mmCIF file of C-alpha atoms and ligand atoms in Angstrom:
data_model
loop_
_atom_site.group_PDB
_atom_site.id
_atom_site.type_symbol
_atom_site.label_atom_id
_atom_site.label_comp_id
_atom_site.label_asym_id
_atom_site.label_seq_id
_atom_site.Cartn_x
_atom_site.Cartn_y
_atom_site.Cartn_z
ATOM 1 C CA UNK A 1 242.152 55.389 120.090
ATOM 2 C CA UNK A 2 243.999 52.915 122.297
ATOM 3 C CA UNK A 3 244.231 54.535 125.705
ATOM 4 C CA UNK A 4 247.879 54.646 126.851
ATOM 5 C CA UNK A 5 250.234 57.461 127.753
ATOM 6 C CA UNK A 6 253.832 56.485 127.015
ATOM 7 C CA UNK A 7 256.481 57.870 129.368
ATOM 8 C CA UNK A 8 259.025 60.033 127.514
ATOM 9 C CA UNK A 9 261.912 57.579 127.971
ATOM 10 C CA UNK A 10 259.808 54.403 127.519
ATOM 11 C CA UNK A 11 262.116 52.871 124.903
ATOM 12 C CA UNK A 12 265.472 54.161 126.168
ATOM 13 C CA UNK A 13 268.313 51.750 125.294
ATOM 14 C CA UNK A 14 266.011 49.452 123.319
ATOM 15 C CA UNK A 15 266.990 48.185 119.853
ATOM 16 C CA UNK A 16 263.902 47.930 117.627
ATOM 17 C CA UNK A 17 263.637 46.821 113.996
ATOM 18 C CA UNK A 18 260.747 48.203 111.921
ATOM 19 C CA UNK A 19 259.927 46.785 108.465
ATOM 20 C CA UNK A 20 258.432 49.128 105.890
ATOM 21 C CA UNK A 21 259.947 51.990 107.871
ATOM 22 C CA UNK A 22 260.110 54.385 104.915
ATOM 23 C CA UNK A 23 256.449 55.284 104.604
ATOM 24 C CA UNK A 24 253.013 55.259 106.221
ATOM 25 C CA UNK A 25 252.549 53.620 109.599
ATOM 26 C CA UNK A 26 256.072 52.139 109.670
ATOM 27 C CA UNK A 27 257.627 55.572 109.201
ATOM 28 C CA UNK A 28 255.491 57.059 111.997
ATOM 29 C CA UNK A 29 256.344 54.113 114.264
ATOM 30 C CA UNK A 30 260.086 54.428 113.624
ATOM 31 C CA UNK A 31 260.036 58.166 114.375
ATOM 32 C CA UNK A 32 257.865 57.684 117.452
ATOM 33 C CA UNK A 33 260.074 54.868 118.810
ATOM 34 C CA UNK A 34 263.186 57.033 118.328
ATOM 35 C CA UNK A 35 261.448 59.942 120.057
ATOM 36 C CA UNK A 36 260.889 57.644 123.037
ATOM 37 C CA UNK A 37 264.571 56.700 123.160
ATOM 38 C CA UNK A 38 264.895 53.606 120.942
ATOM 39 C CA UNK A 39 267.693 52.891 118.505
ATOM 40 C CA UNK A 40 265.686 51.992 115.440
ATOM 41 C CA UNK A 41 266.762 49.734 112.564
ATOM 42 C CA UNK A 42 264.952 51.098 109.512
ATOM 43 C CA UNK A 43 264.264 48.259 107.073
ATOM 44 C CA UNK A 44 262.531 48.765 103.734
ATOM 45 C CA UNK A 45 262.862 48.535 99.994
ATOM 46 C CA UNK A 46 263.295 52.217 99.013
ATOM 47 C CA UNK A 47 266.597 53.534 100.361
ATOM 48 C CA UNK A 48 265.749 57.168 99.655
ATOM 49 C CA UNK A 49 262.665 56.979 101.887
ATOM 50 C CA UNK A 50 264.652 55.277 104.649
ATOM 51 C CA UNK A 51 267.271 58.050 104.413
ATOM 52 C CA UNK A 52 264.559 60.675 104.854
ATOM 53 C CA UNK A 53 263.334 58.941 108.011
ATOM 54 C CA UNK A 54 266.945 58.658 109.197
ATOM 55 C CA UNK A 55 267.420 62.421 108.671
ATOM 56 C CA UNK A 56 264.197 63.248 110.523
ATOM 57 C CA UNK A 57 265.288 61.169 113.513
ATOM 58 C CA UNK A 58 268.766 62.728 113.512
ATOM 59 C CA UNK A 59 267.292 66.232 113.225
ATOM 60 C CA UNK A 60 265.138 65.640 116.302
ATOM 61 C CA UNK A 61 268.193 64.410 118.263
ATOM 62 C CA UNK A 62 266.944 60.820 118.587
ATOM 63 C CA UNK A 63 269.478 57.994 119.011
ATOM 64 C CA UNK A 64 271.304 57.375 115.729
ATOM 65 C CA UNK A 65 269.229 54.889 113.708
ATOM 66 C CA UNK A 66 270.493 52.272 111.261
ATOM 67 C CA UNK A 67 269.319 51.728 107.678
ATOM 68 C CA UNK A 68 268.913 48.228 106.265
ATOM 69 C CA UNK A 69 267.608 48.250 102.661
ATOM 70 C CA UNK A 70 265.898 44.961 101.846
ATOM 71 C CA UNK A 71 263.209 43.937 99.375
ATOM 72 C CA UNK A 72 261.073 41.371 101.197
ATOM 73 C CA UNK A 73 259.637 40.113 97.930
ATOM 74 C CA UNK A 74 262.878 38.570 96.728
ATOM 75 C CA UNK A 75 264.712 37.986 100.005
ATOM 76 C CA UNK A 76 266.080 34.471 100.586
ATOM 77 C CA UNK A 77 266.695 32.688 103.907
ATOM 78 C CA UNK A 78 270.391 33.654 103.530
ATOM 79 C CA UNK A 79 269.399 37.343 103.371
ATOM 80 C CA UNK A 80 267.648 36.937 106.736
ATOM 81 C CA UNK A 81 270.704 35.196 108.191
ATOM 82 C CA UNK A 82 272.845 38.118 106.951
ATOM 83 C CA UNK A 83 270.424 40.547 108.616
ATOM 84 C CA UNK A 84 270.714 38.613 111.887
ATOM 85 C CA UNK A 85 274.547 38.563 111.665
ATOM 86 C CA UNK A 86 274.660 42.316 111.049
ATOM 87 C CA UNK A 87 272.390 43.071 114.024
ATOM 88 C CA UNK A 88 274.372 40.666 116.212
ATOM 89 C CA UNK A 89 277.634 42.384 115.258
ATOM 90 C CA UNK A 90 276.293 45.931 115.683
ATOM 91 C CA UNK A 91 274.032 45.535 118.702
ATOM 92 C CA UNK A 92 274.383 42.021 120.143
ATOM 93 C CA UNK A 93 270.634 41.619 120.680
ATOM 94 C CA UNK A 94 267.189 42.762 119.541
ATOM 95 C CA UNK A 95 264.497 44.083 121.909
ATOM 96 C CA UNK A 96 261.674 44.743 119.475
ATOM 97 C CA UNK A 97 260.528 43.628 116.036
ATOM 98 C CA UNK A 98 257.638 45.390 114.308
ATOM 99 C CA UNK A 99 256.504 43.543 111.197
ATOM 100 C CA UNK A 100 254.742 46.346 109.373
ATOM 101 C CA UNK A 101 255.594 46.118 105.635
ATOM 102 C CA UNK A 102 252.800 44.714 103.500
ATOM 103 C CA UNK A 103 251.421 44.675 99.986
ATOM 104 C CA UNK A 104 247.738 45.181 99.242
ATOM 105 C CA UNK A 105 247.696 43.303 95.940
ATOM 106 C CA UNK A 106 244.498 43.413 93.897
ATOM 107 C CA UNK A 107 240.961 43.674 95.135
ATOM 108 C CA UNK A 108 239.114 41.009 93.161
ATOM 109 C CA UNK A 109 237.089 37.857 93.770
ATOM 110 C CA UNK A 110 239.040 34.696 94.562
ATOM 111 C CA UNK A 111 237.581 33.113 91.429
ATOM 112 C CA UNK A 112 239.522 35.674 89.355
ATOM 113 C CA UNK A 113 242.427 36.396 91.679
ATOM 114 C CA UNK A 114 245.689 36.840 89.753
ATOM 115 C CA UNK A 115 248.074 34.036 90.692
ATOM 116 C CA UNK A 116 251.295 36.077 90.391
ATOM 117 C CA UNK A 117 249.810 38.685 92.730
ATOM 118 C CA UNK A 118 248.785 35.918 95.146
ATOM 119 C CA UNK A 119 252.392 34.710 95.411
ATOM 120 C CA UNK A 120 253.801 38.249 95.793
ATOM 121 C CA UNK A 121 251.370 39.210 98.548
ATOM 122 C CA UNK A 122 251.931 35.959 100.437
ATOM 123 C CA UNK A 123 255.714 36.388 100.095
ATOM 124 C CA UNK A 124 255.778 39.925 101.516
ATOM 125 C CA UNK A 125 252.944 39.693 104.055
ATOM 126 C CA UNK A 126 253.397 36.169 105.401
ATOM 127 C CA UNK A 127 256.556 34.334 104.318
ATOM 128 C CA UNK A 128 258.862 37.310 104.925
ATOM 129 C CA UNK A 129 257.706 37.889 108.545
ATOM 130 C CA UNK A 130 258.023 34.132 109.189
ATOM 131 C CA UNK A 131 261.565 33.941 107.768
ATOM 132 C CA UNK A 132 262.648 37.135 109.507
ATOM 133 C CA UNK A 133 261.222 36.077 112.874
ATOM 134 C CA UNK A 134 262.893 32.668 112.621
ATOM 135 C CA UNK A 135 266.272 34.263 111.815
ATOM 136 C CA UNK A 136 265.986 36.917 114.549
ATOM 137 C CA UNK A 137 264.597 34.801 117.410
ATOM 138 C CA UNK A 138 268.074 33.978 118.799
ATOM 139 C CA UNK A 139 268.764 37.738 119.046
ATOM 140 C CA UNK A 140 265.369 38.371 120.651
ATOM 141 C CA UNK A 141 266.208 35.679 123.214
ATOM 142 C CA UNK A 142 269.331 37.699 124.117
ATOM 143 C CA UNK A 143 267.114 40.583 125.249
ATOM 144 C CA UNK A 144 265.781 40.690 128.802
ATOM 145 C CA UNK A 145 262.386 41.917 127.524
ATOM 146 C CA UNK A 146 261.618 41.341 123.844
ATOM 147 C CA UNK A 147 258.460 42.141 121.905
ATOM 148 C CA UNK A 148 257.406 40.906 118.468
ATOM 149 C CA UNK A 149 254.458 42.682 116.852
ATOM 150 C CA UNK A 150 252.820 41.519 113.638
ATOM 151 C CA UNK A 151 250.523 43.850 111.700
ATOM 152 C CA UNK A 152 247.053 42.564 110.986
ATOM 153 C CA UNK A 153 243.889 44.106 109.582
ATOM 154 C CA UNK A 154 240.131 44.019 110.101
ATOM 155 C CA UNK A 155 239.945 41.744 107.041
ATOM 156 C CA UNK A 156 242.359 39.354 108.785
ATOM 157 C CA UNK A 157 239.854 38.861 111.586
ATOM 158 C CA UNK A 158 236.658 38.607 109.585
ATOM 159 C CA UNK A 159 236.688 37.634 105.919
ATOM 160 C CA UNK A 160 235.506 40.186 103.385
ATOM 161 C CA UNK A 161 234.695 39.725 99.705
ATOM 162 C CA UNK A 162 237.411 40.755 97.214
ATOM 163 C CA UNK A 163 240.221 41.228 99.721
ATOM 164 C CA UNK A 164 241.867 38.039 98.432
ATOM 165 C CA UNK A 165 245.479 37.261 99.299
ATOM 166 C CA UNK A 166 245.780 40.341 101.518
ATOM 167 C CA UNK A 167 242.955 39.219 103.848
ATOM 168 C CA UNK A 168 244.104 35.614 103.854
ATOM 169 C CA UNK A 169 247.720 36.616 104.583
ATOM 170 C CA UNK A 170 246.467 38.612 107.585
ATOM 171 C CA UNK A 171 244.396 35.650 108.895
ATOM 172 C CA UNK A 172 247.572 33.563 108.647
ATOM 173 C CA UNK A 173 249.488 36.327 110.426
ATOM 174 C CA UNK A 174 247.074 36.085 113.360
ATOM 175 C CA UNK A 175 247.696 32.316 113.379
ATOM 176 C CA UNK A 176 251.467 32.798 113.280
ATOM 177 C CA UNK A 177 251.227 35.228 116.204
ATOM 178 C CA UNK A 178 249.154 32.790 118.297
ATOM 179 C CA UNK A 179 251.414 29.839 117.454
ATOM 180 C CA UNK A 180 254.638 31.704 118.280
ATOM 181 C CA UNK A 181 253.179 33.287 121.407
ATOM 182 C CA UNK A 182 252.191 29.843 122.693
ATOM 183 C CA UNK A 183 255.652 28.441 121.899
ATOM 184 C CA UNK A 184 257.466 31.304 123.636
ATOM 185 C CA UNK A 185 255.215 31.627 126.687
ATOM 186 C CA UNK A 186 256.953 30.578 129.837
ATOM 187 C CA UNK A 187 260.327 29.869 128.186
ATOM 188 C CA UNK A 188 261.810 33.299 127.757
ATOM 189 C CA UNK A 189 261.577 37.016 127.304
ATOM 190 C CA UNK A 190 259.650 37.109 124.001
ATOM 191 C CA UNK A 191 256.049 38.292 123.866
ATOM 192 C CA UNK A 192 254.121 38.212 120.593
ATOM 193 C CA UNK A 193 250.995 40.161 119.604
ATOM 194 C CA UNK A 194 249.201 41.654 116.603
ATOM 195 C CA UNK A 195 247.954 45.170 115.924
ATOM 196 C CA UNK A 196 245.126 46.050 113.566
ATOM 197 C CA UNK A 197 245.837 49.728 112.805
ATOM 198 C CA UNK A 198 242.317 50.397 111.526
ATOM 199 C CA UNK A 199 241.599 52.855 108.692
ATOM 200 C CA UNK A 200 244.653 55.159 108.577
ATOM 201 C CA UNK A 201 245.710 57.877 106.140
ATOM 202 C CA UNK A 202 248.414 56.140 104.044
ATOM 203 C CA UNK A 203 249.157 55.220 100.424
ATOM 204 C CA UNK A 204 247.854 51.706 100.975
ATOM 205 C CA UNK A 205 244.531 52.949 102.305
ATOM 206 C CA UNK A 206 244.189 55.362 99.355
ATOM 207 C CA UNK A 207 244.931 52.500 96.970
ATOM 208 C CA UNK A 208 242.156 50.401 98.553
ATOM 209 C CA UNK A 209 239.630 53.267 98.839
ATOM 210 C CA UNK A 210 240.440 55.797 96.083
ATOM 211 C CA UNK A 211 237.123 57.647 96.447
ATOM 212 C CA UNK A 212 237.516 58.270 100.179
ATOM 213 C CA UNK A 213 238.523 61.655 101.584
ATOM 214 C CA UNK A 214 241.820 60.873 103.371
ATOM 215 C CA UNK A 215 241.474 63.945 105.580
ATOM 216 C CA UNK A 216 238.692 62.140 107.462
ATOM 217 C CA UNK A 217 241.110 59.437 108.590
ATOM 218 C CA UNK A 218 243.633 59.634 111.410
ATOM 219 C CA UNK A 219 247.243 60.157 110.353
ATOM 220 C CA UNK A 220 249.682 57.356 111.266
ATOM 221 C CA UNK A 221 251.148 59.579 114.028
ATOM 222 C CA UNK A 222 247.750 59.569 115.767
ATOM 223 C CA UNK A 223 247.566 55.783 116.250
ATOM 224 C CA UNK A 224 250.944 55.215 117.910
ATOM 225 C CA UNK A 225 249.778 54.560 121.508
ATOM 226 C CA UNK A 226 249.291 50.824 121.065
ATOM 227 C CA UNK A 227 252.591 50.497 119.186
ATOM 228 C CA UNK A 228 254.439 52.214 122.024
ATOM 229 C CA UNK A 229 252.611 50.137 124.641
ATOM 230 C CA UNK A 230 253.506 46.841 122.959
ATOM 231 C CA UNK A 231 257.140 47.748 122.216
ATOM 232 C CA UNK A 232 257.812 49.064 125.723
ATOM 233 C CA UNK A 233 258.138 47.299 129.058
ATOM 234 C CA UNK A 234 254.614 48.249 130.240
ATOM 235 C CA UNK A 235 253.329 45.318 128.153
ATOM 236 C CA UNK A 236 255.661 42.728 129.709
ATOM 237 C CA UNK A 237 253.846 39.386 129.950
ATOM 238 C CA UNK A 238 251.123 40.531 127.520
ATOM 239 C CA UNK A 239 251.252 37.908 124.797
ATOM 240 C CA UNK A 240 249.096 36.081 122.267
ATOM 241 C CA UNK A 241 246.671 38.982 121.948
ATOM 242 C CA UNK A 242 245.105 40.789 118.997
ATOM 243 C CA UNK A 243 245.040 44.578 119.541
ATOM 244 C CA UNK A 244 243.208 47.390 117.749
ATOM 245 C CA UNK A 245 244.965 50.743 117.416
ATOM 246 C CA UNK A 246 241.625 52.523 117.066
HETATM 247 N N1 LIG B 301 246.547 52.100 106.349
HETATM 248 C C1 LIG B 301 245.536 51.387 106.769
HETATM 249 O O1 LIG B 301 244.379 51.836 106.785
HETATM 250 C C2 LIG B 301 245.755 49.978 107.266
HETATM 251 C C3 LIG B 301 244.673 49.271 107.781
HETATM 252 C C4 LIG B 301 244.870 47.974 108.243
HETATM 253 C C5 LIG B 301 246.135 47.416 108.213
HETATM 254 N N2 LIG B 301 247.193 48.138 107.713
HETATM 255 C C6 LIG B 301 248.514 47.494 107.742
HETATM 256 O O2 LIG B 301 249.440 48.407 108.270
HETATM 257 C C7 LIG B 301 250.746 48.155 107.723
HETATM 258 C C8 LIG B 301 251.320 49.425 107.149
HETATM 259 O O3 LIG B 301 250.485 49.847 106.090
HETATM 260 P P1 LIG B 301 250.486 51.321 105.499
HETATM 261 O O4 LIG B 301 249.065 51.679 105.345
HETATM 262 O O5 LIG B 301 251.412 52.177 106.263
HETATM 263 O O6 LIG B 301 251.052 51.012 104.023
HETATM 264 P P2 LIG B 301 252.024 51.835 103.067
HETATM 265 O O7 LIG B 301 251.870 53.294 103.272
HETATM 266 O O8 LIG B 301 251.784 51.240 101.719
HETATM 267 O O9 LIG B 301 253.462 51.411 103.586
HETATM 268 C C9 LIG B 301 253.900 50.089 103.453
HETATM 269 C C10 LIG B 301 255.374 50.022 103.682
HETATM 270 O O10 LIG B 301 255.800 48.674 103.396
HETATM 271 C C11 LIG B 301 256.912 48.725 102.517
HETATM 272 N N3 LIG B 301 256.986 47.561 101.643
HETATM 273 C C12 LIG B 301 256.067 47.119 100.768
HETATM 274 N N4 LIG B 301 256.539 46.072 100.079
HETATM 275 C C13 LIG B 301 257.796 45.847 100.532
HETATM 276 C C14 LIG B 301 258.816 44.942 100.191
HETATM 277 N N5 LIG B 301 258.668 44.035 99.216
HETATM 278 N N6 LIG B 301 259.989 44.979 100.852
HETATM 279 C C15 LIG B 301 260.181 45.902 101.819
HETATM 280 N N7 LIG B 301 259.262 46.816 102.187
HETATM 281 C C16 LIG B 301 258.083 46.792 101.537
HETATM 282 C C17 LIG B 301 256.684 49.974 101.692
HETATM 283 O O11 LIG B 301 257.880 50.376 101.091
HETATM 284 P P3 LIG B 301 257.928 51.515 99.944
HETATM 285 O O12 LIG B 301 257.615 52.784 100.653
HETATM 286 O O13 LIG B 301 259.283 51.449 99.449
HETATM 287 O O14 LIG B 301 256.866 51.136 98.954
HETATM 288 C C18 LIG B 301 256.160 50.946 102.736
HETATM 289 O O15 LIG B 301 257.210 51.550 103.441
HETATM 290 C C19 LIG B 301 250.542 47.052 106.696
HETATM 291 O O16 LIG B 301 250.872 45.812 107.278
HETATM 292 C C20 LIG B 301 249.066 47.105 106.388
HETATM 293 O O17 LIG B 301 248.576 45.865 105.947
HETATM 294 C C21 LIG B 301 247.022 49.393 107.235
#
């Protein structure tokens, strides 16, 4: 596991948006950020799941989170502008943005890859983080220390047969991270990095590897060190880098 011990109040007074915050790694990240003092904006497509995360954070006396239901598959540029306006009105700035939501799509050779699935996966995994980052950059620039984290994958760093749009969207995500990091370096407070969570016990992993025993994998809560490191001020000036959570 990534070797970092987060101080208890690491994220005190920080405003952090997490996409796909209702389940899996995004849920664990949202709860962990709140536990370390952050006000978390829980964004996802299933309101009931977001409400459960909200309740868990409230029950553990974390700062009151906010819920922002949004389906990244159908969201338009105007939806991202509305998101930015709401955050501006409520908080005035954004200190952290964790792009975590993704779709796996189908595992099949490119020669037979379903075109509808290709568009859906690219929309959620690549276009949505681009549109959201573009809309939220002005709010990130209002922070004194802002961190953008994109979520990658092993198959986004080395190609693997049958991983199709998912793998290719993650390669593009690494490219988006490097491009944005280079643009932001030296001009302001925004650092930009990727995390590859590695094999983690979630629905997506079970969908990709149905025969695997999930109990042999770490739970999302066990891989949070690198997320905390990158969202907190200990990683100031760390930018343009590809991290592994495990
Ligand atoms: N788990 C692993 O082993 C592993 C390995 C490498 C990389 N990753 C990456 O880690 C990240 C988290 O994955 P996970 O394993 O935690 O997956 P997960 O359990 O399937 O959770 C994905 C989250 O994304 C949300 N989401 C999916 N489509 C969405 C949409 N159209 N609009 C809004 N939200 C949407 C889901 O919402 P619902 O709950 O409403 O469906 C869910 O909360 C992903 O970027 C994934 O590629 C995971």
